[in-house]
């Protein structure tokens, strides 16, 4: 299955949360609570510098956390306000992957815009 495309904005200095419902071809929400992990990176370009990541190898930029659940919004992406406060990019790209055993599937990808804080 091809990755979906979804563009979003992050408000600088606030906690960012992205709630996703990942479903099978019949429209049923998949149980991702066991047997799955997820990874995500935000970069300034596809081959560029990492801005934020779930990967510990990207420390100190490993500021994204992803919770996987059995129903409803079964993928919940969070970036703490302390991390978004340090963001300085204007626009970037991202993708999110699900991993189960030896299978990796790109679920969603797109562009990210930073809405800079005034306060």
Coordinates of C-alpha atoms in Angstrom, one line a residue:
X1 CA 0.0 0.0 0.0
X2 CA 1.3 3.5 -0.9
X3 CA 1.9 6.0 1.9
X4 CA -0.7 8.6 2.4
X5 CA 0.2 12.3 2.1
X6 CA -0.6 14.7 4.9
X7 CA 0.9 18.2 5.4
X8 CA 0.7 19.8 8.8
X9 CA 2.0 22.8 10.9
X10 CA 3.8 22.8 14.2
X11 CA 3.2 25.8 16.5
X12 CA 6.6 26.8 17.9
X13 CA 6.7 26.6 21.7
X14 CA 3.7 24.4 22.1
X15 CA 3.2 20.7 22.5
X16 CA 2.6 19.1 19.1
X17 CA 0.2 16.1 18.9
X18 CA -0.8 14.3 15.7
X19 CA -3.5 11.7 16.1
X20 CA -3.9 9.1 13.3
X21 CA -6.2 6.2 12.7
X22 CA -4.5 3.5 10.7
X23 CA -7.0 1.2 9.1
X24 CA -6.9 -1.9 6.9
X25 CA -8.4 -2.1 3.4
X26 CA -11.9 -2.9 4.8
X27 CA -11.8 0.3 7.0
X28 CA -11.2 -1.4 10.3
X29 CA -8.7 0.2 12.7
X30 CA -5.6 -2.1 13.1
X31 CA -4.5 -3.2 16.5
X32 CA -1.0 -1.8 16.7
X33 CA -0.6 -2.3 20.5
X34 CA 1.7 -5.3 20.2
X35 CA 4.1 -6.5 17.6
X36 CA 4.6 -3.0 16.1
X37 CA 7.0 -0.2 16.5
X38 CA 7.0 3.2 14.7
X39 CA 9.6 5.6 13.6
X40 CA 9.5 9.1 12.2
X41 CA 11.9 11.8 11.1
X42 CA 11.5 15.4 10.2
X43 CA 14.2 16.7 7.9
X44 CA 15.0 20.0 6.1
X45 CA 14.9 18.0 2.8
X46 CA 14.6 14.3 2.0
X47 CA 18.4 13.8 2.1
X48 CA 19.0 16.7 4.5
X49 CA 19.7 17.5 8.1
X50 CA 17.5 15.8 10.8
X51 CA 15.3 18.3 12.7
X52 CA 13.5 15.8 14.9
X53 CA 13.4 12.0 15.1
X54 CA 12.3 9.0 17.1
X55 CA 15.7 7.4 16.6
X56 CA 18.2 7.4 19.6
X57 CA 21.0 7.5 17.0
X58 CA 19.8 11.1 16.1
X59 CA 20.4 12.3 19.7
X60 CA 19.9 15.1 20.8
X61 CA 17.3 15.5 18.1
X62 CA 15.4 12.4 19.1
X63 CA 12.5 14.5 20.4
X64 CA 9.5 12.7 18.8
X65 CA 7.6 10.1 20.7
X66 CA 5.0 7.8 19.2
X67 CA 2.4 5.8 21.1
X68 CA 0.6 2.8 19.3
X69 CA -2.8 1.6 20.4
X70 CA -5.4 -1.1 19.6
X71 CA -8.3 1.2 18.6
X72 CA -9.4 4.7 17.7
X73 CA -6.4 7.0 17.1
X74 CA -4.0 4.1 17.1
X75 CA -0.9 6.2 16.2
X76 CA -0.3 9.3 18.4
X77 CA 2.8 11.4 17.6
X78 CA 4.0 13.9 20.2
X79 CA 6.7 16.5 20.3
X80 CA 7.2 18.4 23.6
X81 CA 7.0 22.2 23.8
X82 CA 10.6 22.3 24.9
X83 CA 11.6 20.8 21.6
X84 CA 9.3 22.9 19.4
X85 CA 10.6 26.0 21.1
X86 CA 14.1 25.2 19.7
X87 CA 12.8 24.7 16.1
X88 CA 13.9 27.4 13.6
X89 CA 13.0 25.8 10.2
X90 CA 10.4 27.4 7.9
X91 CA 9.4 24.2 6.1
X92 CA 10.5 20.6 6.2
X93 CA 9.6 17.1 5.1
X94 CA 8.7 14.0 7.2
X95 CA 7.7 10.4 7.0
X96 CA 6.3 7.9 9.5
X97 CA 7.0 4.2 9.3
X98 CA 5.5 1.1 11.0
X99 CA 7.7 -1.9 11.7
X100 CA 6.4 -5.4 12.3
X101 CA 9.0 -8.2 12.4
X102 CA 11.1 -7.7 9.3
X103 CA 8.5 -5.6 7.4
X104 CA 8.7 -1.9 7.3
X105 CA 5.9 0.1 5.8
X106 CA 5.8 3.9 5.2
X107 CA 2.4 4.9 6.4
X108 CA 2.3 8.7 5.8
X109 CA 4.5 11.4 4.5
X110 CA 4.4 15.1 3.7
X111 CA 5.5 18.6 4.4
X112 CA 5.8 20.4 7.8
X113 CA 5.5 24.1 8.3
X114 CA 6.6 25.9 11.4
X115 CA 4.3 28.6 12.7
X116 CA 6.8 30.8 14.6
X117 CA 5.9 32.1 18.0
X118 CA 5.6 35.8 18.7
X119 CA 5.6 35.5 22.5

